[in-house]
Coordinates of C-alpha atoms in Angstrom, one line a residue:
Chain A
V1 CA 63.9 -66.0 -60.3
S2 CA 61.4 -67.3 -58.0
R3 CA 61.8 -69.8 -55.3
R4 CA 59.1 -72.1 -54.3
A5 CA 57.5 -71.0 -51.2
D6 CA 57.6 -73.0 -48.1
P7 CA 54.0 -74.1 -47.6
N8 CA 54.2 -73.6 -43.9
L9 CA 55.4 -70.1 -44.3
I10 CA 52.8 -69.4 -46.8
N11 CA 50.1 -70.6 -44.5
M12 CA 51.5 -68.6 -41.6
T13 CA 51.9 -65.3 -43.5
S14 CA 48.6 -65.8 -45.2
R15 CA 46.8 -66.2 -41.8
T16 CA 48.6 -63.1 -40.5
A17 CA 47.7 -61.1 -43.6
L18 CA 44.1 -62.3 -43.4
A19 CA 43.8 -61.4 -39.7
V20 CA 45.2 -57.9 -40.3
A21 CA 42.9 -57.4 -43.2
L22 CA 39.9 -58.6 -41.3
A23 CA 40.8 -56.4 -38.4
A24 CA 41.1 -53.5 -40.6
A25 CA 37.9 -54.3 -42.4
A26 CA 36.1 -54.6 -39.1
V27 CA 37.4 -51.3 -38.0
V28 CA 36.4 -49.7 -41.2
A29 CA 33.0 -51.3 -41.3
G30 CA 32.2 -50.5 -37.7
A31 CA 33.3 -47.0 -37.8
S32 CA 32.3 -46.1 -41.2
P33 CA 29.4 -43.9 -40.3
A34 CA 31.6 -42.0 -37.8
L35 CA 34.3 -41.9 -40.3
A36 CA 32.1 -40.5 -42.9
Q37 CA 31.1 -37.8 -40.5
T38 CA 34.5 -37.0 -39.1
G39 CA 36.6 -37.5 -42.2
V40 CA 39.1 -39.7 -40.4
E41 CA 42.3 -40.1 -42.3
T42 CA 43.0 -43.6 -43.8
T43 CA 46.6 -44.8 -44.5
T44 CA 47.4 -47.8 -46.6
S45 CA 50.8 -49.4 -46.7
S46 CA 52.2 -52.6 -48.2
T47 CA 55.2 -54.6 -47.1
T48 CA 57.0 -57.0 -49.3
T49 CA 59.1 -59.7 -47.7
T50 CA 61.3 -62.3 -49.5
E51 CA 62.4 -65.1 -47.4
G52 CA 63.5 -68.5 -48.6
G53 CA 62.7 -67.6 -52.1
T54 CA 59.2 -66.8 -51.2
T55 CA 57.9 -63.4 -51.6
T56 CA 55.1 -62.2 -49.4
T57 CA 53.4 -59.0 -49.8
V58 CA 51.3 -57.7 -46.9
E59 CA 49.1 -54.8 -47.5
T60 CA 48.0 -53.0 -44.4
T61 CA 45.3 -50.4 -44.1
V62 CA 45.4 -48.3 -41.0
Q63 CA 42.8 -45.8 -40.1
G64 CA 43.3 -43.3 -37.4
L65 CA 40.8 -43.3 -34.5
P66 CA 38.3 -40.5 -34.7
P67 CA 39.4 -37.5 -32.8
A68 CA 38.1 -37.5 -29.2
P69 CA 35.0 -35.2 -29.1
A70 CA 35.8 -31.8 -27.6
P71 CA 34.5 -31.6 -24.1
A72 CA 31.0 -30.0 -24.1
E73 CA 31.1 -26.4 -23.1
E74 CA 29.4 -25.9 -19.7
E75 CA 26.3 -24.0 -20.0
I76 CA 26.6 -20.4 -18.9
P77 CA 24.4 -19.8 -15.8
K78 CA 21.7 -17.3 -16.5
L79 CA 20.5 -14.6 -14.2
D80 CA 16.8 -15.4 -13.7
E81 CA 15.8 -12.6 -11.2
R82 CA 14.1 -9.7 -12.8
T83 CA 15.1 -11.0 -16.3
A84 CA 13.3 -13.0 -19.0
Y85 CA 15.3 -16.1 -18.1
M86 CA 13.8 -18.9 -16.1
V87 CA 14.9 -21.0 -13.2
G88 CA 14.5 -24.2 -15.2
R89 CA 12.3 -27.3 -15.2
N90 CA 12.0 -29.2 -12.0
T91 CA 14.4 -26.8 -10.4
L92 CA 13.8 -25.4 -6.9
K93 CA 15.4 -22.2 -5.9
L94 CA 15.3 -21.1 -2.3
G95 CA 16.4 -17.5 -1.8
I96 CA 16.0 -14.6 0.5
L97 CA 14.2 -12.6 -2.2
A98 CA 12.2 -15.4 -3.9
F99 CA 11.2 -19.0 -3.6
E100 CA 10.9 -20.3 -7.1
Y101 CA 10.0 -23.7 -8.6
G102 CA 10.2 -24.5 -12.3
I103 CA 7.1 -26.5 -13.2
L104 CA 8.2 -26.4 -16.8
K105 CA 11.1 -25.0 -18.7
Q106 CA 8.9 -22.0 -19.5
L107 CA 6.8 -21.8 -16.4
S108 CA 7.6 -21.3 -12.7
I109 CA 5.7 -20.5 -9.6
G110 CA 7.1 -18.8 -6.5
S111 CA 6.6 -16.5 -3.5
D112 CA 8.5 -13.5 -2.1
P113 CA 9.9 -13.9 1.4
P114 CA 10.5 -10.1 1.9
A115 CA 6.8 -9.5 1.7
W116 CA 6.2 -12.0 4.4
A117 CA 9.1 -10.7 6.4
A118 CA 7.7 -7.2 6.1
R119 CA 5.5 -8.1 9.1
A120 CA 8.5 -6.9 11.2
V121 CA 8.0 -3.3 10.1
M122 CA 4.5 -3.1 8.5
K123 CA 2.2 -4.6 11.1
V124 CA 0.5 -6.8 8.5
W125 CA 1.1 -10.2 6.9
I126 CA 1.4 -10.1 3.2
P127 CA 0.9 -13.6 1.8
N128 CA 1.8 -13.6 -1.9
V129 CA 2.3 -15.8 -4.9
H130 CA 3.6 -15.3 -8.4
L131 CA 3.7 -17.1 -11.8
K132 CA 6.4 -16.5 -14.4
Y133 CA 6.0 -17.6 -18.0
Q134 CA 8.6 -17.3 -20.7
I135 CA 6.8 -16.5 -23.9
L136 CA 9.9 -16.4 -26.1
D137 CA 13.4 -17.7 -26.0
R138 CA 14.9 -17.4 -29.5
G139 CA 18.4 -16.5 -30.3
P140 CA 19.6 -13.5 -28.3
I141 CA 16.1 -12.5 -27.3
A142 CA 13.9 -13.7 -24.5
L143 CA 10.6 -12.5 -23.2
A144 CA 8.7 -13.4 -20.1
V145 CA 5.7 -12.2 -18.1
L146 CA 5.3 -12.4 -14.4
G147 CA 2.1 -11.9 -12.5
A148 CA 1.9 -11.7 -8.7
V149 CA -0.7 -11.2 -6.1
Y150 CA -0.1 -9.8 -2.7
Y151 CA -2.8 -9.6 -0.1
A152 CA -3.0 -7.8 3.2
R153 CA -5.8 -7.8 5.7
L154 CA -5.9 -4.4 7.4
D155 CA -6.8 -3.7 11.0
S156 CA -10.3 -4.7 12.1
R157 CA -10.6 -2.8 15.4
N158 CA -14.0 -1.2 16.1
D159 CA -15.6 -3.3 13.3
V160 CA -13.5 -1.4 10.8
S161 CA -11.8 -3.7 8.4
G162 CA -10.2 -3.6 5.1
H163 CA -8.3 -5.7 2.5
L164 CA -5.5 -4.6 0.3
I165 CA -4.7 -6.4 -2.9
D166 CA -1.6 -5.5 -4.8
V167 CA -1.1 -7.1 -8.3
P168 CA 2.1 -6.3 -10.1
L169 CA 2.2 -7.5 -13.7
S170 CA 5.6 -7.4 -15.3
L171 CA 7.0 -8.0 -18.8
F172 CA 10.7 -8.9 -18.9
A173 CA 12.8 -8.7 -22.1
T174 CA 16.3 -9.9 -22.2
A175 CA 18.7 -9.2 -25.1
K176 CA 22.1 -10.8 -25.4
V177 CA 23.7 -8.0 -27.3
H178 CA 27.2 -9.5 -27.1
S179 CA 28.6 -12.8 -26.0
R180 CA 29.3 -11.2 -22.6
V181 CA 26.8 -8.4 -22.4
Y182 CA 23.1 -8.8 -21.6
L183 CA 20.4 -6.1 -21.3
H184 CA 17.5 -7.0 -19.1
G185 CA 14.5 -4.6 -19.5
E186 CA 11.4 -4.6 -17.4
G187 CA 8.0 -2.9 -17.6
T188 CA 5.7 -3.3 -14.6
Y189 CA 2.2 -2.2 -14.0
I190 CA 0.9 -2.4 -10.4
F191 CA -2.8 -2.7 -9.7
A192 CA -3.7 -2.0 -6.1
R193 CA -7.1 -2.0 -4.6
V194 CA -8.4 -1.4 -1.1
S195 CA -11.8 -2.8 -0.1
G196 CA -13.2 -1.6 3.1
T197 CA -11.5 1.1 5.2
G198 CA -9.1 -0.5 7.6
N199 CA -6.1 1.2 8.8
L200 CA -4.2 1.9 5.6
T201 CA -1.2 3.2 7.5
E202 CA -0.6 -0.4 8.5
A203 CA 0.2 -1.4 5.0
Q204 CA 2.7 1.4 4.6
F205 CA 6.4 1.0 4.7
N206 CA 8.3 4.1 6.0
G207 CA 5.6 6.3 4.5
G208 CA 5.4 4.4 1.2
A209 CA 2.2 2.8 0.3
P210 CA 1.0 0.4 -2.4
V211 CA -0.4 2.4 -5.2
R212 CA -1.4 2.0 -8.8
A213 CA 1.8 2.6 -10.7
G214 CA 3.8 1.9 -13.8
Q215 CA 7.5 1.3 -13.4
V216 CA 10.3 0.6 -15.8
G217 CA 13.6 -1.0 -15.1
L218 CA 16.8 -1.8 -16.9
M219 CA 19.7 -4.0 -15.9
A220 CA 22.9 -4.2 -17.8
Q221 CA 24.9 -7.4 -17.1
F222 CA 28.5 -7.7 -18.2
R223 CA 29.8 -11.2 -17.8
L224 CA 33.4 -11.3 -16.9
T225 CA 33.7 -15.0 -16.5
R226 CA 31.3 -17.9 -16.8
I227 CA 29.9 -17.3 -13.4
F228 CA 30.9 -13.7 -12.5
S229 CA 29.1 -10.7 -13.8
L230 CA 29.0 -7.0 -13.1
T231 CA 25.6 -5.4 -13.1
A232 CA 24.1 -1.9 -13.3
T233 CA 20.5 -1.5 -12.5
G234 CA 18.1 1.4 -12.8
R235 CA 14.4 1.7 -11.9
Y236 CA 11.9 4.5 -12.4
Q237 CA 8.2 5.0 -11.6
V238 CA 6.8 6.7 -14.7
Y239 CA 3.1 6.7 -13.7
V240 CA 1.2 6.7 -10.5
A241 CA -2.5 7.0 -9.5
D242 CA -4.2 7.4 -6.2
I243 CA -5.9 4.4 -4.6
P244 CA -9.6 5.0 -3.8
F245 CA -11.1 3.3 -0.9
E246 CA -14.6 3.1 0.5
G247 CA -16.3 1.2 3.3
S248 CA -18.5 1.4 6.4
G249 CA -18.6 -0.1 9.8
Q250 CA -20.7 -0.1 12.9
L251 CA -19.1 1.7 15.8
D252 CA -21.8 0.9 18.3
P253 CA -25.5 0.0 18.1
Y254 CA -26.4 3.6 17.5
T255 CA -23.6 4.7 15.2
T256 CA -22.6 3.8 11.7
A257 CA -19.5 5.2 10.1
T258 CA -18.9 5.5 6.4
M259 CA -15.5 6.4 5.0
S260 CA -14.6 7.1 1.4
G261 CA -11.3 8.6 0.2
Q262 CA -8.1 8.0 -1.6
L263 CA -4.5 7.3 -0.8
T264 CA -2.0 9.6 -2.5
P265 CA 1.6 8.6 -2.8
G266 CA 4.2 10.8 -1.1
V267 CA 6.6 10.7 -4.1
R268 CA 5.2 10.3 -7.6
H269 CA 8.3 9.4 -9.5
P270 CA 10.7 7.5 -7.3
W271 CA 13.9 6.0 -8.8
E272 CA 16.9 4.0 -7.9
V273 CA 20.3 3.2 -9.4
I274 CA 22.3 0.2 -8.2
G275 CA 25.7 -1.1 -9.2
G276 CA 26.6 -4.7 -8.2
V277 CA 27.9 -8.1 -9.0
A278 CA 26.2 -11.4 -9.7
V279 CA 27.9 -14.7 -9.0
L280 CA 26.1 -17.6 -10.5
W281 CA 27.4 -20.9 -9.4
K282 CA 25.4 -24.0 -10.4
H283 CA 23.8 -24.4 -7.0
F284 CA 24.4 -21.1 -5.4
H285 CA 23.5 -17.6 -6.7
L286 CA 24.7 -14.4 -5.1
I287 CA 23.6 -11.0 -6.2
A288 CA 24.9 -8.0 -4.3
G289 CA 25.1 -4.4 -4.9
A290 CA 24.6 -0.9 -3.5
G291 CA 23.1 2.2 -4.9
Y292 CA 21.1 5.4 -4.2
G293 CA 17.5 6.5 -4.6
Y294 CA 14.2 5.4 -3.4
Y295 CA 14.4 1.9 -2.2
F296 CA 11.8 -0.4 -3.9
I297 CA 10.6 -3.4 -1.9
P298 CA 11.5 -6.3 -4.1
G299 CA 8.6 -8.0 -5.7
L300 CA 6.0 -5.7 -4.1
N301 CA 7.6 -2.7 -5.8
V302 CA 6.5 -0.3 -3.2
P303 CA 9.0 2.6 -3.1
N304 CA 10.3 4.3 -0.1
T305 CA 9.4 8.0 0.2
T306 CA 12.9 9.4 0.9
K307 CA 16.1 9.1 -1.0
T308 CA 18.6 6.9 0.7
F309 CA 21.3 4.3 0.4
V310 CA 19.8 1.4 -1.5
P311 CA 21.1 -2.1 -0.7
D312 CA 20.7 -5.0 -3.0
L313 CA 21.3 -8.5 -1.8
S314 CA 20.0 -11.8 -3.1
L315 CA 21.3 -15.2 -2.0
S316 CA 19.7 -18.4 -3.3
V317 CA 20.3 -22.1 -3.4
V318 CA 19.4 -23.8 -6.6
L319 CA 18.4 -27.5 -6.3
Chain B
V1 CA -11.4 -22.6 -25.4
K2 CA -8.9 -19.8 -25.3
R3 CA -11.7 -17.2 -25.3
R4 CA -13.5 -19.0 -22.4
A5 CA -10.3 -19.0 -20.5
A6 CA -9.6 -15.4 -21.2
A7 CA -13.0 -14.1 -20.2
P8 CA -12.5 -14.6 -16.4
L9 CA -9.1 -13.0 -16.6
V10 CA -10.5 -10.0 -18.3
V11 CA -13.3 -9.7 -15.7
A12 CA -10.7 -10.2 -12.9
A13 CA -8.5 -7.5 -14.4
L14 CA -11.5 -5.1 -14.6
A15 CA -12.5 -5.9 -11.1
I16 CA -9.1 -5.1 -9.8
G17 CA -8.7 -2.0 -11.9
C18 CA -12.0 -0.5 -11.2
G19 CA -13.0 0.9 -7.9
P20 CA -14.5 4.0 -6.4
E21 CA -13.9 7.1 -8.5
T22 CA -11.4 9.7 -7.4
I23 CA -13.0 11.5 -4.5
T24 CA -14.1 15.2 -4.6
L25 CA -14.2 16.7 -1.1
P26 CA -17.4 18.5 -0.2
E27 CA -17.1 22.2 0.8
P28 CA -17.6 22.9 4.4
P29 CA -20.7 25.1 4.7
M30 CA -20.3 28.7 5.7
A31 CA -16.6 28.3 6.2
A32 CA -15.7 32.0 6.2
E33 CA -18.5 33.0 8.5
T34 CA -17.6 30.2 10.9
A35 CA -14.0 31.3 11.0
Q36 CA -15.1 34.9 11.8
L37 CA -17.3 33.8 14.6
V38 CA -14.5 31.7 16.1
A39 CA -12.3 34.8 16.0
L40 CA -15.0 36.8 17.6
Y41 CA -14.9 34.6 20.7
D42 CA -11.2 35.7 21.2
M43 CA -12.0 39.3 20.5
P44 CA -15.4 40.3 21.7
T45 CA -16.8 43.5 20.2
A46 CA -19.3 44.6 22.8
V47 CA -18.7 47.8 24.6
L48 CA -19.6 47.1 28.2
D49 CA -20.1 49.4 31.2
T50 CA -22.0 49.4 34.4
A51 CA -24.9 51.0 32.6
N52 CA -25.6 48.0 30.3
I53 CA -24.0 45.1 32.1
D54 CA -27.2 44.1 34.0
Q55 CA -29.1 44.0 30.7
V56 CA -26.4 41.8 29.2
R57 CA -26.5 39.5 32.2
A58 CA -30.3 39.2 32.0
D59 CA -30.1 38.5 28.2
A60 CA -27.6 35.8 28.8
K61 CA -29.7 34.1 31.5
A62 CA -32.8 34.3 29.3
R63 CA -31.0 32.7 26.5
L64 CA -29.8 29.9 28.7
D65 CA -33.3 29.3 30.0
E66 CA -34.9 29.5 26.6
L67 CA -32.5 27.4 24.5
H68 CA -30.8 25.3 27.2
I69 CA -27.5 26.0 25.4
D70 CA -25.6 24.5 28.4
G71 CA -27.1 21.2 27.6
F72 CA -25.7 21.0 24.1
P73 CA -22.0 20.4 24.7
G74 CA -22.6 16.8 25.9
V75 CA -24.4 16.0 22.6
I76 CA -21.6 17.3 20.5
S77 CA -18.7 15.9 22.6
D78 CA -20.3 12.5 22.4
L79 CA -20.5 12.8 18.6
L80 CA -16.9 14.0 18.3
A81 CA -15.6 11.2 20.5
R82 CA -17.1 8.6 18.2
L83 CA -15.6 10.4 15.2
R84 CA -12.3 10.2 16.9
T85 CA -12.7 6.5 17.4
R86 CA -13.4 6.1 13.7
M87 CA -10.5 8.3 12.6
D88 CA -8.1 6.4 14.8
A89 CA -9.2 3.0 13.4
G90 CA -8.6 4.2 9.9
G91 CA -5.2 5.7 10.6
L92 CA -6.6 9.2 9.8
P93 CA -5.5 12.3 11.6
S94 CA -7.5 13.6 14.6
D95 CA -5.7 16.9 15.2
P96 CA -6.6 19.7 12.8
T97 CA -3.4 21.6 13.7
A98 CA -1.1 18.8 12.9
E99 CA 0.7 19.1 9.6
P100 CA 1.1 15.9 7.6
K101 CA 4.6 14.6 7.3
A102 CA 6.2 15.5 4.0
H103 CA 7.0 12.8 1.4
R104 CA 4.6 10.4 2.9
A105 CA 1.6 8.7 1.4
Q106 CA -1.4 10.9 2.3
M107 CA -5.0 10.1 2.7
T108 CA -7.9 12.3 1.5
A109 CA -11.2 11.2 2.9
V110 CA -14.7 12.0 3.9
A111 CA -16.0 10.5 7.1
N112 CA -19.7 10.3 7.7
L113 CA -21.2 9.3 11.0
H114 CA -24.8 8.4 11.2
R115 CA -25.9 8.3 14.8
V116 CA -29.4 7.4 15.9
C117 CA -30.4 9.7 18.7
V118 CA -30.7 8.0 22.0
G119 CA -34.1 9.5 22.8
W120 CA -35.4 10.8 26.1
D121 CA -35.2 7.6 28.1
D122 CA -32.6 7.2 30.8
P123 CA -31.0 4.8 30.5
A124 CA -31.3 5.0 26.7
G125 CA -33.8 2.6 25.1
P126 CA -33.2 0.4 22.1
V127 CA -32.1 1.8 18.8
D128 CA -35.2 3.4 17.2
E129 CA -34.5 5.9 14.5
A130 CA -38.1 6.2 13.5
T131 CA -39.0 7.6 16.9
N132 CA -35.8 9.2 18.0
G133 CA -34.3 10.6 14.8
A134 CA -30.7 10.9 13.9
L135 CA -27.6 13.1 13.6
D136 CA -25.4 12.9 10.5
L137 CA -21.9 14.3 10.9
T138 CA -19.4 14.9 8.1
A139 CA -15.7 15.5 8.5
I140 CA -13.1 15.8 5.9
V141 CA -9.4 15.0 5.6
D142 CA -7.6 16.9 2.9
T143 CA -4.2 15.4 1.9
G144 CA -3.4 14.1 5.4
K145 CA -4.8 17.2 7.2
L146 CA -8.0 17.2 9.2
N147 CA -10.2 20.1 8.4
P148 CA -11.2 21.8 11.7
E149 CA -14.8 22.3 10.4
A150 CA -17.2 19.4 10.5
W151 CA -20.9 19.7 10.1
S152 CA -24.0 17.8 11.1
T153 CA -27.6 17.6 10.3
A154 CA -30.1 16.9 13.0
S155 CA -33.3 15.2 11.8
A156 CA -36.0 15.0 14.4
C157 CA -33.3 14.1 16.9
R158 CA -34.6 13.5 20.4
V159 CA -32.1 14.2 23.1
R160 CA -32.0 15.0 26.7
L161 CA -30.3 18.3 27.5
P162 CA -27.9 17.7 29.0
P163 CA -27.5 14.0 28.0
A164 CA -27.7 11.5 30.8
D165 CA -24.1 10.4 30.3
A166 CA -22.6 13.9 30.0
G167 CA -20.9 13.3 33.3
G168 CA -21.2 16.8 34.5
V169 CA -18.2 18.0 32.6
I170 CA -19.9 21.2 31.7
Q171 CA -21.6 23.1 34.5
T172 CA -25.3 23.5 33.7
L173 CA -27.6 26.1 35.1
T174 CA -30.8 24.9 33.6
P175 CA -32.8 21.8 34.4
V176 CA -32.9 18.7 32.3
V177 CA -35.3 18.9 29.4
N178 CA -36.4 16.6 26.6
A179 CA -35.7 18.4 23.3
T180 CA -36.1 17.6 19.6
L181 CA -33.6 19.1 17.2
D182 CA -34.0 19.9 13.6
G183 CA -31.3 21.9 11.8
T184 CA -27.7 22.2 11.0
L185 CA -24.8 22.1 13.4
I186 CA -21.4 23.4 12.3
V187 CA -18.6 22.2 14.5
Y188 CA -15.2 23.9 14.5
L189 CA -12.5 22.0 16.3
L190 CA -10.3 24.1 18.7
A191 CA -8.2 21.1 19.7
P192 CA -7.8 17.5 18.5
L193 CA -10.9 15.3 18.3
P194 CA -11.6 14.3 21.9
A195 CA -11.0 10.8 23.2
T196 CA -13.4 11.6 26.0
A197 CA -16.0 14.4 26.5
A198 CA -13.7 16.1 29.1
D199 CA -11.1 16.6 26.4
A200 CA -13.4 18.3 23.9
Q201 CA -12.7 21.9 22.8
F202 CA -14.8 23.2 20.0
F203 CA -17.1 25.9 18.6
V204 CA -20.6 25.1 17.5
S205 CA -23.2 27.1 15.6
F206 CA -26.7 25.9 15.3
N207 CA -29.4 27.0 12.8
G208 CA -32.8 25.3 12.9
S209 CA -35.5 24.6 15.4
I210 CA -35.7 23.3 18.9
T211 CA -38.8 21.7 20.3
I212 CA -39.0 21.7 24.1
D213 CA -42.1 20.6 26.1
G214 CA -44.1 20.6 22.9
Q215 CA -43.1 24.2 21.9
T216 CA -41.1 24.6 18.8
K217 CA -38.8 27.6 18.4
S218 CA -36.6 28.7 15.6
A219 CA -33.2 29.1 16.9
S220 CA -29.8 30.4 15.8
F221 CA -27.0 30.4 18.3
D222 CA -23.4 29.5 18.8
F223 CA -21.2 28.5 21.7
E224 CA -17.7 27.4 22.5
V225 CA -16.4 24.8 24.8
V226 CA -12.9 25.5 26.0
N227 CA -11.2 23.8 29.0
A228 CA -14.5 22.3 30.1
S229 CA -16.1 25.7 30.2
L230 CA -19.1 26.8 28.1
R231 CA -19.0 30.2 26.4
F232 CA -21.7 31.7 24.3
R233 CA -22.3 34.9 22.5
V234 CA -24.9 37.6 23.5
P235 CA -25.5 40.7 21.4
A236 CA -24.7 43.8 23.5
G237 CA -23.2 47.3 23.4
G238 CA -23.1 47.6 19.6
G239 CA -21.3 44.2 19.2
D240 CA -21.1 40.9 20.9
A241 CA -20.2 39.9 24.4
I242 CA -18.9 36.5 25.3
V243 CA -20.5 34.9 28.4
T244 CA -18.7 32.1 30.2
V245 CA -20.8 29.7 32.3
G246 CA -19.3 28.7 35.6
A247 CA -19.8 29.4 39.3
T248 CA -20.6 32.8 38.1
L249 CA -21.4 34.3 34.7
G250 CA -18.3 35.9 33.2
I251 CA -19.1 38.5 30.6
Q252 CA -16.3 39.8 28.4
G253 CA -16.6 42.8 26.1
A254 CA -14.1 44.6 24.0
N255 CA -13.3 47.1 26.7
A256 CA -14.1 45.3 29.9
G257 CA -15.0 42.1 31.7
F258 CA -17.6 41.5 34.4
S259 CA -18.4 38.7 36.8
C260 CA -22.0 38.3 37.6
G261 CA -23.4 36.3 40.5
L262 CA -26.0 33.8 39.6
T263 CA -28.1 34.4 42.7
T264 CA -27.2 37.9 43.7
L265 CA -27.9 39.2 40.2
T266 CA -25.1 41.7 40.5
C267 CA -22.1 42.2 38.4
Q268 CA -18.6 43.3 39.2
S269 CA -15.9 44.4 37.0
S270 CA -13.2 41.7 36.7

């Protein structure tokens, strides 16, 4: 038995049903690409109502909203000192061991404050600059090269002058061997050349002198949290050669002095081992440690000539 | 384009990597003989007595008059003081008895001094090597240690004996002469290189020729300067006596020493 439907009611329910249907269609149409990607669940239900002999069926399609995207995982800060990682494009890093600016993602330029500060104990200024270029960053492996130039003008008393150029060239290789474990390897060859015969002792640090040398280093980094890591570092000088020098000067109108010779390192195979921590906040990096061996001046890589306590401290602000 | 860019880098790398070759130190000439002579000055071998001492005194005086040995120390002291200046400027050692510090970077070096002789003018005239000749001195540092022996070649070197600026550090018994030296001087340091002539202590042996007043003589002699006193060697009594020049001539043998007056021409046992 059917009753004749009230025209007003029909109109009202029809409008309601149309509105719901349009709304649902609009949601489906607008979100369809997302839905297609996210597999959003769609639920369709129908409701039948009989009132006053009029039966109205309303079919409702409800689609759940796409799940909220998971919050992006914050990038894990990377240790960029003595590793194959870079400081980053347009990033300025001001630290006690290095000033670094990322020109590109793969290229940075910088200078080492310790070499400048060495004036306090070495009697000479050592202006320096370095470039670091990342040649590979694929998967767990990264490779970078770093070339630096250090210059020192030696004493010029009595018309005797000399210039020291020290050029360390380094290859850094970093391997992420586990989600929390990194191995940072380093191979460095140091060219050093003296022109003239100034007072070479002025370019020595506690008996250590710039020499031609090959050094290798390895740092193991165990990341305990996103920003906090434990580190273990070792460095060893595998090869060393004497630095020849030659030059002449006028002592007085009657006397000319000519000097030729070579500088021989006091210790041929210095080494150091250091244990420490690295705390890498977004804008502040702290690396601290302590060890034993022959202290290598950071950057210049000139080793001390006696075994001693080896401190390791690097503070830097990343802007 | 890459090759063009790489070329300067290669050249730069070679320029940095290449330099003077590893140095080979020259051997000091007559090192063993020099060491023996130095030892002889501390242990004279002449047997002296009253019978031969007058002859020894006369021989010593004749040697001074002939070769003007007492004028030489100023020439050598001056050369050594300039060598000291150079060694200091280069951070090189100046004391042959000083041992280099262990575990330190060490220098091995050859130092050459070329000094144009000042000539016979007083004060010295302008630098004129063609007229006045030159002295070439060589000293070596072996692994941070200064070799006590240095050697020099005199080439037609015109000097006043004693030099005008010797300052009277060494007492001289002979008048000033103009001499021309040709030969080899071996210098053995008995103390650090001198900062001034008064500090100099060394042994010298000379082999070559000396021209004085137009007369050229072959000469071979040696002497020592210790504590501002000149000592030289005179063959006597089957060995060598050592004569010290001062207010008197001191003559020391293996068995005895004598002091001889310069004017009285007499010697007394000392």
